[in-house]
Amino acid sequence: MTPTTGTTTEPHTLRHADQPQVPTRADRFARDLAALKIPDPAAARHTLWLRIGALLLLAGLVLGALTYPLAHASDDPLAQRDALAIGLTAVVCAVVGGVLYLRYSLTGFLRFWLARQAYDLSELGDRLTPAAQPEPATTVIPAPEADAPNGAGPR
């Protein structure tokens, strides 16, 4: 057979047509990532919740900053209580928004981290296990019937 040129990262590399192409580490990682069925971190729902969390956090901070002077500017207890209720709502919005933002931002990072850990552990396992070598054929000699399998002998 005549050697054919293959597309590789190394220039002027010749390959034989009957040689199997060895996948690169990046190809194996992409294949293993697809096999894990991990959803795309840039999915629309994930991004939507991330943005909602950020908007709630910012809205809570702005609303809380606006209600502080409103509660202190009046001597009327009814107006102060209204401002305090709005301020409490602002704190709840800020906490819920912060939790949503933190959850969805860490989810994207931890999803990739878990996939990377699984891939690295797979690579480590491949390196530590010896290559499969054919074992020499051995002849099995049956034990005499008088001997028990645990070596205790007959009673």
Short mmCIF file of N, CA and C in Angstrom, two decimals:
data_model
loop_
_atom_site.label_atom_id
_atom_site.label_comp_id
_atom_site.label_asym_id
_atom_site.label_seq_id
_atom_site.Cartn_x
_atom_site.Cartn_y
_atom_site.Cartn_z
N MET A 1 0.83 -1.18 0.00
CA MET A 1 0.00 0.00 0.00
C MET A 1 0.88 1.24 0.00
N THR A 2 0.36 2.26 -0.56
CA THR A 2 1.11 3.50 -0.61
C THR A 2 0.68 4.39 0.55
N PRO A 3 1.62 5.09 1.16
CA PRO A 3 1.22 5.96 2.27
C PRO A 3 0.44 7.16 1.74
N THR A 4 -0.51 7.58 2.54
CA THR A 4 -1.32 8.74 2.19
C THR A 4 -1.09 9.83 3.23
N THR A 5 -1.29 11.02 2.82
CA THR A 5 -1.11 12.13 3.78
C THR A 5 -2.41 12.29 4.54
N GLY A 6 -2.29 12.46 5.83
CA GLY A 6 -3.46 12.68 6.67
C GLY A 6 -3.45 14.08 7.23
N THR A 7 -4.59 14.54 7.67
CA THR A 7 -4.64 15.87 8.25
C THR A 7 -4.29 15.76 9.72
N THR A 8 -3.18 16.31 10.08
CA THR A 8 -2.73 16.32 11.46
C THR A 8 -2.25 17.70 11.80
N THR A 9 -1.91 17.87 13.06
CA THR A 9 -1.37 19.16 13.48
C THR A 9 0.10 19.29 13.11
N GLU A 10 0.75 18.16 12.85
CA GLU A 10 2.15 18.19 12.48
C GLU A 10 2.27 18.25 10.96
N PRO A 11 3.05 19.16 10.43
CA PRO A 11 3.16 19.23 8.96
C PRO A 11 3.98 18.07 8.42
N HIS A 12 3.66 17.68 7.22
CA HIS A 12 4.39 16.66 6.46
C HIS A 12 4.41 15.31 7.17
N THR A 13 3.29 14.91 7.72
CA THR A 13 3.20 13.60 8.36
C THR A 13 2.53 12.64 7.40
N LEU A 14 3.12 11.49 7.23
CA LEU A 14 2.55 10.47 6.35
C LEU A 14 1.91 9.39 7.20
N ARG A 15 0.76 8.90 6.73
CA ARG A 15 0.08 7.83 7.44
C ARG A 15 -0.28 6.75 6.44
N HIS A 16 -0.26 5.54 6.92
CA HIS A 16 -0.71 4.43 6.09
C HIS A 16 -2.22 4.33 6.20
N ALA A 17 -2.85 3.91 5.16
CA ALA A 17 -4.30 3.82 5.14
C ALA A 17 -4.81 2.75 6.09
N ASP A 18 -4.01 1.72 6.38
CA ASP A 18 -4.47 0.66 7.25
C ASP A 18 -4.20 0.92 8.73
N GLN A 19 -3.52 2.01 9.07
CA GLN A 19 -3.25 2.34 10.47
C GLN A 19 -4.48 3.01 11.08
N PRO A 20 -4.89 2.58 12.28
CA PRO A 20 -6.01 3.26 12.94
C PRO A 20 -5.55 4.63 13.45
N GLN A 21 -6.42 5.60 13.32
CA GLN A 21 -6.08 6.95 13.78
C GLN A 21 -6.36 7.03 15.29
N VAL A 22 -5.37 7.43 16.05
CA VAL A 22 -5.48 7.52 17.50
C VAL A 22 -6.12 8.87 17.84
N PRO A 23 -7.23 8.86 18.60
CA PRO A 23 -7.85 10.14 18.93
C PRO A 23 -6.98 10.93 19.91
N THR A 24 -7.01 12.22 19.75
CA THR A 24 -6.24 13.08 20.64
C THR A 24 -6.96 13.20 21.98
N ARG A 25 -6.30 13.80 22.93
CA ARG A 25 -6.88 13.95 24.26
C ARG A 25 -8.12 14.84 24.21
N ALA A 26 -8.07 15.87 23.39
CA ALA A 26 -9.23 16.77 23.26
C ALA A 26 -10.41 16.05 22.61
N ASP A 27 -10.14 15.19 21.65
CA ASP A 27 -11.22 14.43 21.01
C ASP A 27 -11.87 13.48 22.01
N ARG A 28 -11.05 12.82 22.81
CA ARG A 28 -11.60 11.91 23.82
C ARG A 28 -12.41 12.67 24.87
N PHE A 29 -11.93 13.86 25.26
CA PHE A 29 -12.65 14.66 26.24
C PHE A 29 -14.00 15.08 25.69
N ALA A 30 -14.05 15.52 24.44
CA ALA A 30 -15.32 15.93 23.83
C ALA A 30 -16.27 14.74 23.70
N ARG A 31 -15.74 13.56 23.36
CA ARG A 31 -16.57 12.37 23.24
C ARG A 31 -17.10 11.94 24.62
N ASP A 32 -16.24 11.97 25.63
CA ASP A 32 -16.68 11.60 26.98
C ASP A 32 -17.68 12.59 27.53
N LEU A 33 -17.50 13.86 27.22
CA LEU A 33 -18.43 14.90 27.67
C LEU A 33 -19.80 14.68 27.03
N ALA A 34 -19.82 14.30 25.77
CA ALA A 34 -21.09 14.03 25.09
C ALA A 34 -21.74 12.77 25.66
N ALA A 35 -20.93 11.79 26.06
CA ALA A 35 -21.46 10.55 26.61
C ALA A 35 -22.08 10.77 27.99
N LEU A 36 -21.61 11.77 28.73
CA LEU A 36 -22.16 12.05 30.05
C LEU A 36 -23.51 12.75 29.98
N LYS A 37 -23.89 13.21 28.79
CA LYS A 37 -25.16 13.90 28.56
C LYS A 37 -25.32 15.10 29.48
N ILE A 38 -24.27 15.88 29.60
CA ILE A 38 -24.31 17.09 30.41
C ILE A 38 -24.89 18.19 29.53
N PRO A 39 -25.95 18.85 30.00
CA PRO A 39 -26.54 19.89 29.16
C PRO A 39 -25.59 21.07 28.97
N ASP A 40 -25.80 21.76 27.89
CA ASP A 40 -24.97 22.90 27.55
C ASP A 40 -25.13 23.98 28.61
N PRO A 41 -24.03 24.48 29.19
CA PRO A 41 -24.18 25.50 30.23
C PRO A 41 -24.75 26.81 29.70
N ALA A 42 -24.75 27.02 28.41
CA ALA A 42 -25.29 28.25 27.85
C ALA A 42 -26.75 28.08 27.43
N ALA A 43 -27.45 27.13 28.04
CA ALA A 43 -28.84 26.91 27.69
C ALA A 43 -29.67 28.12 28.08
N ALA A 44 -30.78 28.30 27.40
CA ALA A 44 -31.60 29.50 27.58
C ALA A 44 -32.20 29.59 28.99
N ARG A 45 -32.67 28.47 29.52
CA ARG A 45 -33.31 28.51 30.84
C ARG A 45 -32.30 28.84 31.93
N HIS A 46 -31.12 28.28 31.81
CA HIS A 46 -30.06 28.56 32.78
C HIS A 46 -29.70 30.05 32.76
N THR A 47 -29.55 30.59 31.57
CA THR A 47 -29.21 32.01 31.44
C THR A 47 -30.35 32.89 31.94
N LEU A 48 -31.59 32.46 31.69
CA LEU A 48 -32.74 33.24 32.15
C LEU A 48 -32.76 33.35 33.67
N TRP A 49 -32.56 32.22 34.37
CA TRP A 49 -32.57 32.26 35.83
C TRP A 49 -31.38 33.04 36.39
N LEU A 50 -30.27 32.96 35.70
CA LEU A 50 -29.10 33.73 36.12
C LEU A 50 -29.39 35.23 36.01
N ARG A 51 -29.99 35.65 34.92
CA ARG A 51 -30.33 37.07 34.74
C ARG A 51 -31.42 37.53 35.69
N ILE A 52 -32.42 36.67 35.93
CA ILE A 52 -33.47 37.02 36.88
C ILE A 52 -32.88 37.21 38.27
N GLY A 53 -31.97 36.35 38.66
CA GLY A 53 -31.32 36.48 39.96
C GLY A 53 -30.54 37.77 40.07
N ALA A 54 -29.80 38.12 39.03
CA ALA A 54 -29.03 39.37 39.05
C ALA A 54 -29.95 40.58 39.10
N LEU A 55 -31.05 40.54 38.34
CA LEU A 55 -31.99 41.67 38.35
C LEU A 55 -32.68 41.80 39.69
N LEU A 56 -33.08 40.69 40.30
CA LEU A 56 -33.69 40.75 41.63
C LEU A 56 -32.71 41.30 42.67
N LEU A 57 -31.48 40.89 42.58
CA LEU A 57 -30.47 41.38 43.51
C LEU A 57 -30.28 42.89 43.36
N LEU A 58 -30.15 43.34 42.14
CA LEU A 58 -29.98 44.78 41.92
C LEU A 58 -31.24 45.56 42.27
N ALA A 59 -32.42 45.03 41.95
CA ALA A 59 -33.67 45.71 42.28
C ALA A 59 -33.84 45.81 43.79
N GLY A 60 -33.47 44.76 44.50
CA GLY A 60 -33.57 44.80 45.96
C GLY A 60 -32.64 45.83 46.57
N LEU A 61 -31.42 45.91 46.04
CA LEU A 61 -30.47 46.90 46.56
C LEU A 61 -30.93 48.33 46.27
N VAL A 62 -31.41 48.56 45.07
CA VAL A 62 -31.87 49.92 44.71
C VAL A 62 -33.12 50.28 45.49
N LEU A 63 -34.06 49.36 45.59
CA LEU A 63 -35.30 49.63 46.33
C LEU A 63 -35.01 49.86 47.80
N GLY A 64 -34.11 49.11 48.36
CA GLY A 64 -33.74 49.32 49.77
C GLY A 64 -33.06 50.65 49.99
N ALA A 65 -32.22 51.06 49.05
CA ALA A 65 -31.55 52.36 49.17
C ALA A 65 -32.54 53.51 49.02
N LEU A 66 -33.59 53.33 48.23
CA LEU A 66 -34.59 54.39 48.06
C LEU A 66 -35.57 54.48 49.22
N THR A 67 -35.85 53.37 49.89
CA THR A 67 -36.82 53.42 50.99
C THR A 67 -36.21 53.92 52.30
N TYR A 68 -34.91 53.88 52.44
CA TYR A 68 -34.29 54.37 53.67
C TYR A 68 -34.58 55.85 53.90
N PRO A 69 -34.32 56.73 52.92
CA PRO A 69 -34.65 58.14 53.16
C PRO A 69 -36.16 58.37 53.28
N LEU A 70 -36.97 57.53 52.60
CA LEU A 70 -38.42 57.68 52.68
C LEU A 70 -38.91 57.40 54.10
N ALA A 71 -38.32 56.42 54.76
CA ALA A 71 -38.74 56.08 56.12
C ALA A 71 -38.28 57.13 57.12
N HIS A 72 -37.16 57.81 56.86
CA HIS A 72 -36.64 58.79 57.80
C HIS A 72 -37.08 60.22 57.51
N ALA A 73 -37.70 60.44 56.37
CA ALA A 73 -38.09 61.81 55.99
C ALA A 73 -39.42 62.22 56.59
N SER A 74 -40.18 61.31 57.10
CA SER A 74 -41.52 61.64 57.58
C SER A 74 -41.63 61.36 59.07
N ASP A 75 -42.48 62.17 59.72
CA ASP A 75 -42.79 61.91 61.13
C ASP A 75 -44.08 61.12 61.26
N ASP A 76 -44.76 60.89 60.16
CA ASP A 76 -46.01 60.15 60.17
C ASP A 76 -45.71 58.66 60.30
N PRO A 77 -46.22 57.99 61.34
CA PRO A 77 -45.94 56.56 61.51
C PRO A 77 -46.50 55.70 60.38
N LEU A 78 -47.60 56.11 59.78
CA LEU A 78 -48.16 55.31 58.69
C LEU A 78 -47.24 55.32 57.46
N ALA A 79 -46.66 56.45 57.15
CA ALA A 79 -45.74 56.54 56.02
C ALA A 79 -44.45 55.78 56.32
N GLN A 80 -44.01 55.84 57.58
CA GLN A 80 -42.80 55.10 57.95
C GLN A 80 -43.01 53.59 57.84
N ARG A 81 -44.20 53.14 58.27
CA ARG A 81 -44.49 51.71 58.19
C ARG A 81 -44.58 51.24 56.73
N ASP A 82 -45.13 52.08 55.87
CA ASP A 82 -45.17 51.73 54.45
C ASP A 82 -43.76 51.60 53.89
N ALA A 83 -42.90 52.53 54.25
CA ALA A 83 -41.51 52.49 53.77
C ALA A 83 -40.78 51.27 54.34
N LEU A 84 -41.07 50.93 55.59
CA LEU A 84 -40.44 49.74 56.18
C LEU A 84 -40.90 48.45 55.48
N ALA A 85 -42.18 48.40 55.11
CA ALA A 85 -42.69 47.22 54.39
C ALA A 85 -42.02 47.12 53.02
N ILE A 86 -41.86 48.25 52.35
CA ILE A 86 -41.19 48.24 51.05
C ILE A 86 -39.71 47.86 51.23
N GLY A 87 -39.10 48.36 52.28
CA GLY A 87 -37.70 48.02 52.56
C GLY A 87 -37.52 46.55 52.86
N LEU A 88 -38.47 45.97 53.60
CA LEU A 88 -38.40 44.53 53.89
C LEU A 88 -38.57 43.71 52.61
N THR A 89 -39.46 44.15 51.73
CA THR A 89 -39.62 43.50 50.44
C THR A 89 -38.32 43.60 49.63
N ALA A 90 -37.65 44.73 49.73
CA ALA A 90 -36.38 44.92 49.02
C ALA A 90 -35.32 43.96 49.54
N VAL A 91 -35.27 43.76 50.84
CA VAL A 91 -34.30 42.82 51.41
C VAL A 91 -34.59 41.39 50.95
N VAL A 92 -35.86 41.02 50.93
CA VAL A 92 -36.23 39.67 50.46
C VAL A 92 -35.85 39.50 48.99
N CYS A 93 -36.12 40.53 48.18
CA CYS A 93 -35.74 40.45 46.75
C CYS A 93 -34.23 40.32 46.60
N ALA A 94 -33.48 41.06 47.38
CA ALA A 94 -32.02 41.00 47.28
C ALA A 94 -31.50 39.63 47.69
N VAL A 95 -32.06 39.06 48.75
CA VAL A 95 -31.60 37.74 49.21
C VAL A 95 -31.96 36.65 48.19
N VAL A 96 -33.20 36.67 47.71
CA VAL A 96 -33.62 35.66 46.73
C VAL A 96 -32.83 35.82 45.43
N GLY A 97 -32.63 37.05 44.99
CA GLY A 97 -31.85 37.28 43.79
C GLY A 97 -30.41 36.84 43.95
N GLY A 98 -29.83 37.11 45.11
CA GLY A 98 -28.45 36.68 45.36
C GLY A 98 -28.32 35.16 45.36
N VAL A 99 -29.28 34.48 45.96
CA VAL A 99 -29.26 33.02 45.99
C VAL A 99 -29.40 32.44 44.58
N LEU A 100 -30.34 33.00 43.80
CA LEU A 100 -30.52 32.53 42.42
C LEU A 100 -29.26 32.75 41.59
N TYR A 101 -28.70 33.93 41.72
CA TYR A 101 -27.50 34.24 40.95
C TYR A 101 -26.34 33.32 41.35
N LEU A 102 -26.15 33.14 42.64
CA LEU A 102 -25.07 32.29 43.12
C LEU A 102 -25.27 30.84 42.70
N ARG A 103 -26.50 30.37 42.79
CA ARG A 103 -26.78 28.98 42.44
C ARG A 103 -26.50 28.71 40.97
N TYR A 104 -27.00 29.57 40.10
CA TYR A 104 -26.84 29.30 38.67
C TYR A 104 -25.44 29.65 38.15
N SER A 105 -24.76 30.57 38.80
CA SER A 105 -23.38 30.83 38.36
C SER A 105 -22.45 29.71 38.82
N LEU A 106 -22.67 29.18 40.02
CA LEU A 106 -21.85 28.06 40.48
C LEU A 106 -22.20 26.75 39.77
N THR A 107 -23.44 26.61 39.35
CA THR A 107 -23.85 25.40 38.65
C THR A 107 -23.06 25.23 37.35
N GLY A 108 -22.91 26.31 36.60
CA GLY A 108 -22.14 26.23 35.37
C GLY A 108 -20.70 25.85 35.62
N PHE A 109 -20.12 26.45 36.64
CA PHE A 109 -18.72 26.15 36.96
C PHE A 109 -18.57 24.72 37.48
N LEU A 110 -19.42 24.31 38.39
CA LEU A 110 -19.30 22.98 38.98
C LEU A 110 -19.63 21.88 37.98
N ARG A 111 -20.51 22.15 37.02
CA ARG A 111 -20.82 21.17 35.99
C ARG A 111 -19.57 20.89 35.16
N PHE A 112 -18.88 21.93 34.77
CA PHE A 112 -17.65 21.73 34.00
C PHE A 112 -16.59 21.07 34.87
N TRP A 113 -16.49 21.46 36.14
CA TRP A 113 -15.50 20.89 37.04
C TRP A 113 -15.74 19.39 37.20
N LEU A 114 -17.01 18.99 37.34
CA LEU A 114 -17.33 17.57 37.51
C LEU A 114 -16.97 16.79 36.25
N ALA A 115 -17.28 17.34 35.10
CA ALA A 115 -16.92 16.66 33.85
C ALA A 115 -15.41 16.55 33.72
N ARG A 116 -14.70 17.59 34.10
CA ARG A 116 -13.24 17.56 34.02
C ARG A 116 -12.66 16.53 35.00
N GLN A 117 -13.23 16.46 36.22
CA GLN A 117 -12.78 15.47 37.20
C GLN A 117 -13.00 14.06 36.68
N ALA A 118 -14.18 13.81 36.10
CA ALA A 118 -14.48 12.48 35.58
C ALA A 118 -13.50 12.11 34.47
N TYR A 119 -13.20 13.06 33.62
CA TYR A 119 -12.27 12.80 32.53
C TYR A 119 -10.86 12.54 33.07
N ASP A 120 -10.41 13.37 34.02
CA ASP A 120 -9.06 13.19 34.57
C ASP A 120 -8.94 11.87 35.32
N LEU A 121 -9.98 11.48 36.05
CA LEU A 121 -9.94 10.19 36.74
C LEU A 121 -9.93 9.03 35.76
N SER A 122 -10.64 9.19 34.66
CA SER A 122 -10.62 8.16 33.62
C SER A 122 -9.23 8.04 33.01
N GLU A 123 -8.60 9.18 32.76
CA GLU A 123 -7.23 9.17 32.23
C GLU A 123 -6.27 8.53 33.23
N LEU A 124 -6.42 8.86 34.51
CA LEU A 124 -5.56 8.28 35.53
C LEU A 124 -5.75 6.77 35.61
N GLY A 125 -7.00 6.33 35.53
CA GLY A 125 -7.27 4.89 35.54
C GLY A 125 -6.68 4.19 34.35
N ASP A 126 -6.74 4.85 33.19
CA ASP A 126 -6.15 4.25 31.99
C ASP A 126 -4.64 4.14 32.11
N ARG A 127 -4.02 5.13 32.76
CA ARG A 127 -2.56 5.09 32.90
C ARG A 127 -2.12 4.07 33.94
N LEU A 128 -2.90 3.90 35.01
CA LEU A 128 -2.49 3.02 36.10
C LEU A 128 -2.77 1.55 35.81
N THR A 129 -3.77 1.24 35.02
CA THR A 129 -4.04 -0.16 34.71
C THR A 129 -3.10 -0.60 33.61
N PRO A 130 -2.51 -1.76 33.78
CA PRO A 130 -1.60 -2.23 32.72
C PRO A 130 -2.38 -2.56 31.46
N ALA A 131 -1.69 -2.48 30.35
CA ALA A 131 -2.32 -2.80 29.08
C ALA A 131 -2.73 -4.27 29.09
N ALA A 132 -3.81 -4.56 28.43
CA ALA A 132 -4.31 -5.94 28.40
C ALA A 132 -3.32 -6.81 27.63
N GLN A 133 -2.78 -7.77 28.33
CA GLN A 133 -1.82 -8.68 27.72
C GLN A 133 -2.43 -10.08 27.75
N PRO A 134 -2.25 -10.82 26.69
CA PRO A 134 -2.80 -12.18 26.70
C PRO A 134 -2.06 -13.03 27.73
N GLU A 135 -2.82 -13.74 28.53
CA GLU A 135 -2.22 -14.59 29.55
C GLU A 135 -1.83 -15.92 28.90
N PRO A 136 -0.75 -16.50 29.36
CA PRO A 136 -0.37 -17.81 28.80
C PRO A 136 -1.40 -18.86 29.20
N ALA A 137 -1.61 -19.80 28.32
CA ALA A 137 -2.58 -20.86 28.58
C ALA A 137 -2.07 -21.74 29.71
N THR A 138 -2.90 -21.96 30.70
CA THR A 138 -2.53 -22.82 31.82
C THR A 138 -3.45 -24.03 31.84
N THR A 139 -2.92 -25.11 32.30
CA THR A 139 -3.70 -26.34 32.41
C THR A 139 -4.24 -26.42 33.83
N VAL A 140 -5.53 -26.62 33.97
CA VAL A 140 -6.15 -26.73 35.28
C VAL A 140 -6.11 -28.18 35.71
N ILE A 141 -5.49 -28.43 36.85
CA ILE A 141 -5.41 -29.78 37.40
C ILE A 141 -6.44 -29.87 38.51
N PRO A 142 -7.40 -30.79 38.38
CA PRO A 142 -8.42 -30.90 39.42
C PRO A 142 -7.83 -31.46 40.71
N ALA A 143 -8.36 -31.00 41.83
CA ALA A 143 -7.91 -31.49 43.13
C ALA A 143 -8.48 -32.87 43.38
N PRO A 144 -7.74 -33.71 44.13
CA PRO A 144 -8.29 -35.04 44.46
C PRO A 144 -9.56 -34.87 45.27
N GLU A 145 -10.44 -35.88 45.17
CA GLU A 145 -11.74 -35.78 45.84
C GLU A 145 -11.63 -35.84 47.34
N ALA A 146 -10.58 -36.40 47.89
CA ALA A 146 -10.45 -36.53 49.33
C ALA A 146 -10.16 -35.17 49.99
N ASP A 147 -9.57 -34.25 49.25
CA ASP A 147 -9.24 -32.97 49.84
C ASP A 147 -10.45 -32.03 49.73
N ALA A 148 -10.75 -31.38 50.81
CA ALA A 148 -11.81 -30.38 50.78
C ALA A 148 -11.26 -29.11 50.14
N PRO A 149 -12.11 -28.29 49.56
CA PRO A 149 -11.63 -27.09 48.91
C PRO A 149 -10.94 -26.11 49.85
N ASN A 150 -11.27 -26.12 51.13
CA ASN A 150 -10.63 -25.19 52.06
C ASN A 150 -9.39 -25.79 52.72
N GLY A 151 -9.04 -26.98 52.38
CA GLY A 151 -7.82 -27.59 52.90
C GLY A 151 -8.00 -28.26 54.26
N ALA A 152 -9.19 -28.34 54.77
CA ALA A 152 -9.41 -28.92 56.08
C ALA A 152 -9.37 -30.44 56.04
N GLY A 153 -9.67 -31.03 54.91
CA GLY A 153 -9.65 -32.48 54.78
C GLY A 153 -10.96 -33.09 55.24
N PRO A 154 -11.15 -34.40 55.01
CA PRO A 154 -12.41 -35.05 55.40
C PRO A 154 -12.48 -35.26 56.89
N ARG A 155 -13.68 -35.33 57.42
CA ARG A 155 -13.85 -35.53 58.87
C ARG A 155 -14.24 -36.94 59.17
#
